[in-house]
Short mmCIF file of C-alpha atoms and ligand atoms in Angstrom, two decimals:
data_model
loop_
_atom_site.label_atom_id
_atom_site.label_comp_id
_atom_site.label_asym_id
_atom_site.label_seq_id
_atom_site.Cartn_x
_atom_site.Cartn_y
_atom_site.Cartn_z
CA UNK A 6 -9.24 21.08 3.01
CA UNK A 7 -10.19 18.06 4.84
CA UNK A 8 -7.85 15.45 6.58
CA UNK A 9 -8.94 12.12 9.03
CA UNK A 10 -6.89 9.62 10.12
CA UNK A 11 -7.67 8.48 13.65
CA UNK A 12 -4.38 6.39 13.78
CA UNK A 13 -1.99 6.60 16.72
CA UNK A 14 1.21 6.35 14.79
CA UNK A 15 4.64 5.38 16.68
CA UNK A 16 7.81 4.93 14.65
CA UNK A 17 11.86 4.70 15.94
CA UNK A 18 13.32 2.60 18.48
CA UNK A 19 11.52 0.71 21.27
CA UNK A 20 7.70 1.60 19.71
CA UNK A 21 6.35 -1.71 20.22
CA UNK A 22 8.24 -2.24 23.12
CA UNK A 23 7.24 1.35 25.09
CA UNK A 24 3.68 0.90 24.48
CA UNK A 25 3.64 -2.91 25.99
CA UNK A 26 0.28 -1.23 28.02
CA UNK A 27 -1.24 0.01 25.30
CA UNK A 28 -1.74 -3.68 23.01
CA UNK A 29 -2.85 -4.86 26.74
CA UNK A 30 -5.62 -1.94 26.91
CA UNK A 31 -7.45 -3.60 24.59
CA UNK A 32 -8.10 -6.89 26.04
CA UNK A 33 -6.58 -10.21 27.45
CA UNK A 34 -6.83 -12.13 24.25
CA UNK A 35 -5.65 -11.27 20.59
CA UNK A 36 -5.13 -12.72 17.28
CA UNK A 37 -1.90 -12.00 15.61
CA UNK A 38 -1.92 -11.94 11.86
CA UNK A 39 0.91 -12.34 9.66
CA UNK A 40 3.12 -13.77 6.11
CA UNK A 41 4.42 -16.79 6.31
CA UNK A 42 8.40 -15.52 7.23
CA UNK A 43 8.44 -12.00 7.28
CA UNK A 44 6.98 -11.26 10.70
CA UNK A 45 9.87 -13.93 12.70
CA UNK A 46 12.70 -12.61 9.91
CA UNK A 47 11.80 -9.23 10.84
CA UNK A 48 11.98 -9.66 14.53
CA UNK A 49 8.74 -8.11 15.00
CA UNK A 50 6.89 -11.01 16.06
CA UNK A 51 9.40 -11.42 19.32
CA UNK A 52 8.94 -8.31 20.02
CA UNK A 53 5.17 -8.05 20.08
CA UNK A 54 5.13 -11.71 21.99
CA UNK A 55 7.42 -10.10 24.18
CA UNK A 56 4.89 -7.26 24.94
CA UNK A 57 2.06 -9.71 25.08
CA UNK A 58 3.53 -11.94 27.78
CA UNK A 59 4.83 -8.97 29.84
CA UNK A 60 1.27 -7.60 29.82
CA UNK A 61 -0.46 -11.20 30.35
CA UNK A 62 -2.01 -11.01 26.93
CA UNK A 63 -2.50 -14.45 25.78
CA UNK A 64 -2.24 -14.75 21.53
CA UNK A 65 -2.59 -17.38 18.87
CA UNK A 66 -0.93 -17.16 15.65
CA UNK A 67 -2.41 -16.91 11.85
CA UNK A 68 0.60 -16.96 9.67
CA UNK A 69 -1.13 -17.85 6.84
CA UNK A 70 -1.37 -14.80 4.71
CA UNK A 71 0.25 -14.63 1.23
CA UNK A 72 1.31 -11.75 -0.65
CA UNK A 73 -1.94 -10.09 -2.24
CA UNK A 74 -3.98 -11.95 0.00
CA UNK A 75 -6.97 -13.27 -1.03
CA UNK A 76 -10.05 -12.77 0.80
CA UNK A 77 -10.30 -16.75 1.16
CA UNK A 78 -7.05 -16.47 3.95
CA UNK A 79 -8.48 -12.93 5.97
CA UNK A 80 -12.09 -15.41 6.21
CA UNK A 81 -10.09 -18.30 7.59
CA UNK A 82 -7.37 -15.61 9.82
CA UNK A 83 -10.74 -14.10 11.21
CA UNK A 84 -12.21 -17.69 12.16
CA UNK A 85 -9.41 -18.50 13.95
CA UNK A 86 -9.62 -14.95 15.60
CA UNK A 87 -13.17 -15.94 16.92
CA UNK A 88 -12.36 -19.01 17.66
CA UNK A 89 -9.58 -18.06 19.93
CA UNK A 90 -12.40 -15.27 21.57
CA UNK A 91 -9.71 -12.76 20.51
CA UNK A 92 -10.55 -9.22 21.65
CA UNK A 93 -8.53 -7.59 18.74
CA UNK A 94 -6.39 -8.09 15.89
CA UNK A 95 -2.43 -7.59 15.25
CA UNK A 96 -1.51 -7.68 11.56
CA UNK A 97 2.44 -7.53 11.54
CA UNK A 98 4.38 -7.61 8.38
CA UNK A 99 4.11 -5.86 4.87
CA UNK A 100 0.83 -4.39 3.62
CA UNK A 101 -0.40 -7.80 2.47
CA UNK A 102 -0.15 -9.19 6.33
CA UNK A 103 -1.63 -5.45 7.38
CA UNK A 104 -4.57 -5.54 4.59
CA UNK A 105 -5.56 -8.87 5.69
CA UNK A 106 -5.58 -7.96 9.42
CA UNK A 107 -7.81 -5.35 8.71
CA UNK A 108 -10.20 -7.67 7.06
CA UNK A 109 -9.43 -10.71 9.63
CA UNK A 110 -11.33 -8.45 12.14
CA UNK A 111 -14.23 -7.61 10.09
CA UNK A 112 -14.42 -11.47 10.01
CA UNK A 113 -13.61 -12.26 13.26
CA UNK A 114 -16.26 -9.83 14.52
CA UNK A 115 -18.86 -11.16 11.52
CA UNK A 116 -18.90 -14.65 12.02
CA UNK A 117 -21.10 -16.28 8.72
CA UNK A 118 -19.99 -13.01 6.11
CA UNK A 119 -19.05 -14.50 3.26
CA UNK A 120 -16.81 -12.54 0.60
CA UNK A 121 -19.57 -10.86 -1.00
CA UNK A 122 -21.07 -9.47 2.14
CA UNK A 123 -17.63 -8.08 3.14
CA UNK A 124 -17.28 -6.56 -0.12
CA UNK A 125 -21.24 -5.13 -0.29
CA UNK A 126 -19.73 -3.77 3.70
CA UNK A 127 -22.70 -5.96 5.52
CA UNK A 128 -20.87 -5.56 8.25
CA UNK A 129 -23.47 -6.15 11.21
CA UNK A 130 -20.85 -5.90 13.85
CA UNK A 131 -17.84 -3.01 14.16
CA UNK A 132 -14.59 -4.76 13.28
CA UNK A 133 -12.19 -6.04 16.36
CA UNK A 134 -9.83 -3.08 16.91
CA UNK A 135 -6.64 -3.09 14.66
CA UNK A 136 -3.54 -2.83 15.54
CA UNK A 137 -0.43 -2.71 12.97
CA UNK A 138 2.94 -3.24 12.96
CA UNK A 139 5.09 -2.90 9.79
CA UNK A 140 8.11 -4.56 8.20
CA UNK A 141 8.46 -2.93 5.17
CA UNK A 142 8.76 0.70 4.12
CA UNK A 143 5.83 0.81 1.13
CA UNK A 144 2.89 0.57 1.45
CA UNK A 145 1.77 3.15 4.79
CA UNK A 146 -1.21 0.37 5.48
CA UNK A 147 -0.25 1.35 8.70
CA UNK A 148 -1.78 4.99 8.29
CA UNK A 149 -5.12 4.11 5.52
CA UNK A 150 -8.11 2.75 5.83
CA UNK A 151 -7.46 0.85 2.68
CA UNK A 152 -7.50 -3.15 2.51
CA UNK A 153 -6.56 -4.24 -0.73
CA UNK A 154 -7.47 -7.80 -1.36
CA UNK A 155 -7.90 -10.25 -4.04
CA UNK A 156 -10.92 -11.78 -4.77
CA UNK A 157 -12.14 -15.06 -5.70
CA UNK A 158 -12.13 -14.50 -9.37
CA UNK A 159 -8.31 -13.28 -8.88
CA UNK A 160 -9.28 -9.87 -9.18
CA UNK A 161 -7.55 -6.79 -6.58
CA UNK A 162 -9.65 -5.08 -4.89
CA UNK A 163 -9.12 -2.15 -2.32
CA UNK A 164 -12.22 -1.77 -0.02
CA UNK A 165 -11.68 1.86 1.41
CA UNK A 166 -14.20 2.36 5.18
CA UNK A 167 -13.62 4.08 8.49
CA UNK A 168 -13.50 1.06 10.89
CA UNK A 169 -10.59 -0.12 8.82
CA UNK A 170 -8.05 2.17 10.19
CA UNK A 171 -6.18 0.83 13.10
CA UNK A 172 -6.33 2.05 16.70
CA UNK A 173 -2.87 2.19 16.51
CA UNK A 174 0.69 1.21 14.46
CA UNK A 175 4.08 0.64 15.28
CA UNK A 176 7.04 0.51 13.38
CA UNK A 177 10.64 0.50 13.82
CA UNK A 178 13.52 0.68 11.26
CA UNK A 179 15.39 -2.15 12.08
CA UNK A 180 12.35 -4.70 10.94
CA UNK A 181 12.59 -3.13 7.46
CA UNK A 182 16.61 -4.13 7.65
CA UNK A 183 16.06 -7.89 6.40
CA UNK A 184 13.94 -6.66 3.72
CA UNK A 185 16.13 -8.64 0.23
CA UNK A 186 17.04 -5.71 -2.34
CA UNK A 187 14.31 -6.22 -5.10
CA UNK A 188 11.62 -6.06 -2.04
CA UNK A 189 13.09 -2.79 -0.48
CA UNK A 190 12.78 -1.15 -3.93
CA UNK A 191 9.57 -2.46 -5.20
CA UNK A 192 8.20 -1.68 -1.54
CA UNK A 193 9.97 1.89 -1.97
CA UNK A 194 9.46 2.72 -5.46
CA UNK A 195 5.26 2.16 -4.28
CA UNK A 196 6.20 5.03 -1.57
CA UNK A 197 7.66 7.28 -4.72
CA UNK A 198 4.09 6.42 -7.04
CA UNK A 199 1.88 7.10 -3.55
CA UNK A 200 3.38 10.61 -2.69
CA UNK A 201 3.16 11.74 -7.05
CA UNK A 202 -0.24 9.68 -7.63
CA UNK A 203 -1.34 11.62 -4.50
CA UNK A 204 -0.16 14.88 -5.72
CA UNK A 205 -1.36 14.42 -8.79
CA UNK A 206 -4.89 13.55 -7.84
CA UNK A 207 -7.64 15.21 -8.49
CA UNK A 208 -8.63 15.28 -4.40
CA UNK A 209 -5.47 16.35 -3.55
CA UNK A 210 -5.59 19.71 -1.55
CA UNK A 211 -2.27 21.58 0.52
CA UNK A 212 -2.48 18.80 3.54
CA UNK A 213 -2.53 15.86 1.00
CA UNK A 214 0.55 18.20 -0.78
CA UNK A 215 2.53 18.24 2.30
CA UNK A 216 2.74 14.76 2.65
CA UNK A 217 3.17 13.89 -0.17
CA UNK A 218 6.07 16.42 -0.84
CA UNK A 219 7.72 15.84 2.30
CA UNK A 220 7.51 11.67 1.58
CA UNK A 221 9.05 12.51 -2.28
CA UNK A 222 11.85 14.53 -0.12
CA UNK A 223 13.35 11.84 2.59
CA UNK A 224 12.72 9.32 0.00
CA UNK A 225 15.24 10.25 -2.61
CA UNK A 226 18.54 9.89 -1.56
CA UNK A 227 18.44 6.11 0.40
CA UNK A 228 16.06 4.85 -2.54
CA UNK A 229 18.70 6.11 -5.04
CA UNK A 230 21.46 4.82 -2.59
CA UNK A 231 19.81 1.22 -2.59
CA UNK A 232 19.02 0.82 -6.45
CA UNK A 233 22.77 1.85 -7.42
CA UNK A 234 23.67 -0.85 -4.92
CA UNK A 235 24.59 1.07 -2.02
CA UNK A 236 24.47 -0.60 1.50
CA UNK A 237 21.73 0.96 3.48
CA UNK A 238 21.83 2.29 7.16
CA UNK A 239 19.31 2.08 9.56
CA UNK A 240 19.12 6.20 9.17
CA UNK A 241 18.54 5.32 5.47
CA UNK A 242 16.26 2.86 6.71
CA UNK A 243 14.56 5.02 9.03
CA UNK A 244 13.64 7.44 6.68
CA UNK A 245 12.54 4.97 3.71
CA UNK A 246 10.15 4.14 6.45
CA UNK A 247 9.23 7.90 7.84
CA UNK A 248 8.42 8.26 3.81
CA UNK A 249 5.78 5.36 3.88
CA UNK A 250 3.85 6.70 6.68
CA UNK A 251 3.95 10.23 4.71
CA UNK A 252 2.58 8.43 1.70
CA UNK A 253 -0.22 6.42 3.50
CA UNK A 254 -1.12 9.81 5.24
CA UNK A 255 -0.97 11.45 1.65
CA UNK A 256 -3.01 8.63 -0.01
CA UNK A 257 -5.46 8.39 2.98
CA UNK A 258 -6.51 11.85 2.19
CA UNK A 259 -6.65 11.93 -1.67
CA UNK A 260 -6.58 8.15 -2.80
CA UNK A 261 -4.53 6.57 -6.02
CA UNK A 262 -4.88 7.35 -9.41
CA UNK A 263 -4.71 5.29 -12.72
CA UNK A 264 -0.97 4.15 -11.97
CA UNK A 265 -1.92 2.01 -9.17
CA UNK A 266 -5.26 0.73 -10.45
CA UNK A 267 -3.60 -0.78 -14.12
CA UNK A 268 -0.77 -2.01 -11.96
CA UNK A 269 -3.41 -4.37 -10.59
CA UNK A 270 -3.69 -6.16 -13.69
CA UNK A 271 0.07 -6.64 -14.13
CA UNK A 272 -0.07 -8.29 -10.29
CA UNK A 273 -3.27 -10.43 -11.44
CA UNK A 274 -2.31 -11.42 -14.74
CA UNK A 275 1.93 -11.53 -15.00
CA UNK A 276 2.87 -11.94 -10.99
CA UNK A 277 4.67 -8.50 -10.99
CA UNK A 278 5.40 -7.15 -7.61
CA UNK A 279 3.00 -4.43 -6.20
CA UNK A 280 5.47 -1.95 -6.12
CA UNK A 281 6.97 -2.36 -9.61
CA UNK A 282 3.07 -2.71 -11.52
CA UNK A 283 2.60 0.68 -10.41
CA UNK A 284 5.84 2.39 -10.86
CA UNK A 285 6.08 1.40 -14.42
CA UNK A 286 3.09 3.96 -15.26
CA UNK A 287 4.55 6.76 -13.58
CA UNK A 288 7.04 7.90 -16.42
CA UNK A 289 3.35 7.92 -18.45
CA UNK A 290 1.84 9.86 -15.36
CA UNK A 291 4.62 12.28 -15.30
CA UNK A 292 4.32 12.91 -18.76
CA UNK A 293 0.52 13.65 -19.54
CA UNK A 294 0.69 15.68 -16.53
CA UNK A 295 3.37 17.87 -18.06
CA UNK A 296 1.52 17.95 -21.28
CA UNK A 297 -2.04 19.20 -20.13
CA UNK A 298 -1.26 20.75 -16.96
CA UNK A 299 2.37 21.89 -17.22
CA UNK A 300 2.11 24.40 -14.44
CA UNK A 301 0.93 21.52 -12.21
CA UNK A 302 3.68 19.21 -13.27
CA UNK A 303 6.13 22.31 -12.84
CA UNK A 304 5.04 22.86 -9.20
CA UNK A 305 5.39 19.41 -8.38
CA UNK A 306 9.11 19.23 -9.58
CA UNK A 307 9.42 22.40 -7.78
CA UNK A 308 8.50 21.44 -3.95
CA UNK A 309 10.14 18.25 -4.41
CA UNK A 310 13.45 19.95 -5.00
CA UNK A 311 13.85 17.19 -8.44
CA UNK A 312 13.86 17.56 -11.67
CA UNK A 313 11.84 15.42 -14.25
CA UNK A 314 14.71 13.79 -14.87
CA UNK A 315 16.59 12.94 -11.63
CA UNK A 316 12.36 11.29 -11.12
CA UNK A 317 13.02 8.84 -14.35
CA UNK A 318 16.41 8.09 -13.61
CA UNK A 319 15.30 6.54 -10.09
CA UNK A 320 12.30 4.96 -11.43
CA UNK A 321 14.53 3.80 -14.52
CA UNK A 322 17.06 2.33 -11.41
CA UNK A 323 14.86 0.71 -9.42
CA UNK A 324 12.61 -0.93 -11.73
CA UNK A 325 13.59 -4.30 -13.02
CA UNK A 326 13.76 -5.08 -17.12
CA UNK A 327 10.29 -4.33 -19.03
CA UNK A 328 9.86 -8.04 -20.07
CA UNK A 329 6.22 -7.82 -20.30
CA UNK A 330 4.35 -8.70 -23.41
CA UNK A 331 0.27 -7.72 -24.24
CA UNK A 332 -1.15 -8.59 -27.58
CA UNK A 333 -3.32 -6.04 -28.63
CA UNK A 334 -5.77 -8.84 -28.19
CA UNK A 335 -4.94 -8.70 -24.45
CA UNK A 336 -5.17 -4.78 -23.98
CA UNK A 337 -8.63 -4.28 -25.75
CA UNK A 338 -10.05 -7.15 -22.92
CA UNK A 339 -8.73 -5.21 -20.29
CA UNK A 340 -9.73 -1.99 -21.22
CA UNK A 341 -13.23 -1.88 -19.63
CA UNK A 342 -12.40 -2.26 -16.30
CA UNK A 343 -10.98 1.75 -16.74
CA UNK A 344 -13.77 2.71 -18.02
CA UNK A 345 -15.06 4.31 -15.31
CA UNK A 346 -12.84 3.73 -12.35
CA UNK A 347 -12.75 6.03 -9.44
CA UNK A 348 -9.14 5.71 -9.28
CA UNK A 349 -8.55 6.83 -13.20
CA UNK A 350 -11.80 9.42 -13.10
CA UNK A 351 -9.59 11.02 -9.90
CA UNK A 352 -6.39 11.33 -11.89
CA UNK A 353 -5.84 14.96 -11.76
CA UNK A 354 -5.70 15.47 -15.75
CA UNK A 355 -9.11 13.44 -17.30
CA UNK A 356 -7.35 9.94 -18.52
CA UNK A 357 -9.24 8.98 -21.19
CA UNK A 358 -9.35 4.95 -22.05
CA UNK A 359 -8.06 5.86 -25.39
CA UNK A 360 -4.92 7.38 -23.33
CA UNK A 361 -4.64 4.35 -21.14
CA UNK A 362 -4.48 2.10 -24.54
CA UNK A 363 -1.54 4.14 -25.47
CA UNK A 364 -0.14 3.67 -22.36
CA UNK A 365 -0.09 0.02 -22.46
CA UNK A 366 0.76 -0.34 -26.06
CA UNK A 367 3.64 1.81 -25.71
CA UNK A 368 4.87 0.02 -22.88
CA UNK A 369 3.93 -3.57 -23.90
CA UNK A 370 3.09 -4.03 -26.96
CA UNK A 371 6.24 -5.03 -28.79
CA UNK A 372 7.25 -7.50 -31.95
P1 LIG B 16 4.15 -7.65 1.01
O1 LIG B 16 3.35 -8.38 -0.01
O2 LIG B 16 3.53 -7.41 2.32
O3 LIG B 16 5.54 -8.37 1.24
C1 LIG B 16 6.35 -8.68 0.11
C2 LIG B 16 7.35 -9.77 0.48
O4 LIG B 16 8.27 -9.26 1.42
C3 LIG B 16 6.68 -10.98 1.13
O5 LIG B 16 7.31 -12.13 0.61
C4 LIG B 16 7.01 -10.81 2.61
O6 LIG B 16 7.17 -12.04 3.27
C5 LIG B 16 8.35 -10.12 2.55
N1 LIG B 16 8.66 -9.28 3.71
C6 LIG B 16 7.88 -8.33 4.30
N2 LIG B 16 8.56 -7.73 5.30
C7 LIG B 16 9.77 -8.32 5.36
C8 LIG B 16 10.93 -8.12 6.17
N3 LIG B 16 10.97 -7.16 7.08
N4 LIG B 16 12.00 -8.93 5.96
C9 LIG B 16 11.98 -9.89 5.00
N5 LIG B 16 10.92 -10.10 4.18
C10 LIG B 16 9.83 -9.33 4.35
O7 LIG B 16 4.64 -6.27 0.34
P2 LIG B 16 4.12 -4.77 0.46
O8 LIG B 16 4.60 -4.12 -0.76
O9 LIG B 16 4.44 -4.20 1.78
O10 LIG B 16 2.52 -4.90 0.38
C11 LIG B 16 1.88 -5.04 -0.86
C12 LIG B 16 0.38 -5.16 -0.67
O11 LIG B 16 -0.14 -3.97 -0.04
C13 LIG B 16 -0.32 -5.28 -2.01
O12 LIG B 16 -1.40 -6.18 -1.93
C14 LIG B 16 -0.81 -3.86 -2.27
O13 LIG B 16 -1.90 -3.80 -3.17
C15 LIG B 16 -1.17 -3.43 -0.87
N6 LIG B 16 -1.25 -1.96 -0.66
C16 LIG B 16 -2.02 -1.52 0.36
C17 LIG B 16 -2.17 -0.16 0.61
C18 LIG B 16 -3.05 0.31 1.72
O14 LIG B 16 -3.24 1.51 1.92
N7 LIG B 16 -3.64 -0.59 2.49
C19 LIG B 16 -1.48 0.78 -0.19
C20 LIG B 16 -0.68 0.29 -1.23
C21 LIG B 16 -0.56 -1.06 -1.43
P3 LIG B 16 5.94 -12.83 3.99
O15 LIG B 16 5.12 -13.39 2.87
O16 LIG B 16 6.61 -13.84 4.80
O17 LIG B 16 5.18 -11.83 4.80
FE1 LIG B 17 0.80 0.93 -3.35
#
């Protein structure tokens, strides 16, 4: 087994606020990274200014990250890092604002590196240190040392290094709480595809398992609660958001597989939501996983405590009407970029390109 993940984690009440000292420990200036609304809807940016000022930490603001950032905005976020002489970086929002905080201080510590030296990892200088603080229960960016950006060609990327994990992360319920509905279940539908695509991964070992399991468990009931329309509690709440840290520990130690990876093309190319692009393979994951490895598929419904079909009907509930269209046309020009993709090759049953054709004609192609 093997497991690293340097992050100090705080979640529940009061994180950011009872660890003020530690955001001052490391340094007088910092550059806070974030969406354009989510961080002030949230109320996490008040509450990190709040620690700021009480410390004497003196900030500027780059609010200028979209979802899927591109790495155009973490280039022009880590400018205005330097600029400001920040001594680190806080990303606060959803993964997008997190991702691109993680990049902003590669930037803001590389002055000059242009996209294609961040992506080739010419980093001369260690990143600023990272610190996150999340606002919505998906994507465990808080806990990875993932940054998944798009690139100039409109292409997703996730650029996967050491010095991208934070120093630390704080999260708190109640910032997930002004979350709309269709963004707290695409956000925790990507929790439900992190903990299986974990499990089912070819790297996955009994740490990875844990996690994942345990993240599949407190998941269940306040997803299902929120896609049948139920009003959700901050318990609920809380432990939408305990699940996301389980699945970024869980996908920190084993990565994605194919689910995630062709759900990058329906972001790129159709605008879908994160979230839903890669829940909408994971009936198709489910199933070749039952047919070639049954045993594995068996134990998975097993520690999870769910059944195969208690799994569809929440996927089925959260996900919104298939309305995408591919011309056969379309799927045989997106094909190669499968062919040999870590994320696919580390599916835990071999997933040919033949079997990923299926998959999309099944699901897409339609008269
Ligand atoms: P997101 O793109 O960060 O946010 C989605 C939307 O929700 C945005 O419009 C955002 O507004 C809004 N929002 C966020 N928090 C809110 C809150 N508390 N209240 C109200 N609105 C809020 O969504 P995400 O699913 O968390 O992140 C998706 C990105 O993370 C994708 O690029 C995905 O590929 C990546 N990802 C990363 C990892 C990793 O390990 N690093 C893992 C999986 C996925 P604003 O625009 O105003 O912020
Ligand atoms: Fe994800």
């Amino acid at each position: 087994m093997k497991h690293y993940m340097p992050v100090r984690l705080f979640s529940g009440e009061g994180a950011v606020e009872k660890n003020a000292a530690l955001f001052a420990s490391f340094g007088d200036r910092c550059a806070l990274v974030t969406g354009k609304r989510s961080a002030v809807k949230s109320g996490a940016l008040a509450d990190v200014t709040a620690a700021l000022e009480r410390e004497g930490v003196a900030f500027c603001v780059f609010d200028g990250v979209g979802p899927n950032p591109s790495v155009a905005s973490c280039i022009e976020a880590g400018r205005t890092a330097h600029e400001f002489g920040a001594a680190f970086v806080v990303g606060i929002g959803g993964g997008s604002a997190l991702d691109a905080a993680k990049a902003a201080a590669v930037f803001a510590a590389n002055p000059g590196l242009d996209e294609e030296g961040f992506y080739q990892k010419r980093w001369d200088r260690a990143p600023l240190p990272i610190l996150l603080v999340g606002t919505t229960a998906g994507t465990g960016s808080e806990a990875t040392k993932v940054s998944v950006l798009t690139d100039s060609r409109g292409r997703k990327h996730s650029i996967h290094d050491d010095r991208l994990f934070a120093a630390a992360a704080f999260g708190e319920a109640k910032y997930t709480a002004s979350l709309s509905l269709p963004v707290t279940l695409s956000t925790g539908i990507d929790v439900l595809s992190h903990c299986a695509e974990s499990f089912f991964n070819r790297n996955a070992d009994e740490i990875s398992r844990a996690f994942a399991v345990r993240g599949v468990r407190l998941l269940y009931a306040p997803l299902r609660k929120a896609a049948a329309g139920g009003e959700l509690e901050l318990s609920d709440r809380a432990a939408l958001y305990e699940a996301s840290l389980l699945g970024g520990l869980a996908i920190c130690d084993t990565g994605t597989c194919f689910a995630h990876n062709v759900g990058y093309y329906l972001t790129e190319n159709r605008g879908v939501p994160h979230g839903f692009a890669s829940a909408i393979f994971l009936p198709a994951l489910l199933e070749l996983v039952k047919k070639k490895d049954p045993a594995y598929a068996e134990r998975f419904f097993r520690e999870t405590g769910l059944g195969k079909a208690e799994l569809l009907e929440l996927v089925g509930l959260c996900l919104p009407e298939n309305a995408i269209r591919m011309t056969e046309e379309e799927i045989a020009a997106a094909l190669p970029r499968w062919e040999n993709n870590n994320s696919v090759r580390n599916t835990c049953c071999a997933v040919s390109t033949a079997e990923i054709r299926n998959i999309l004609e099944q699901l897409f192609l339609k008269n």
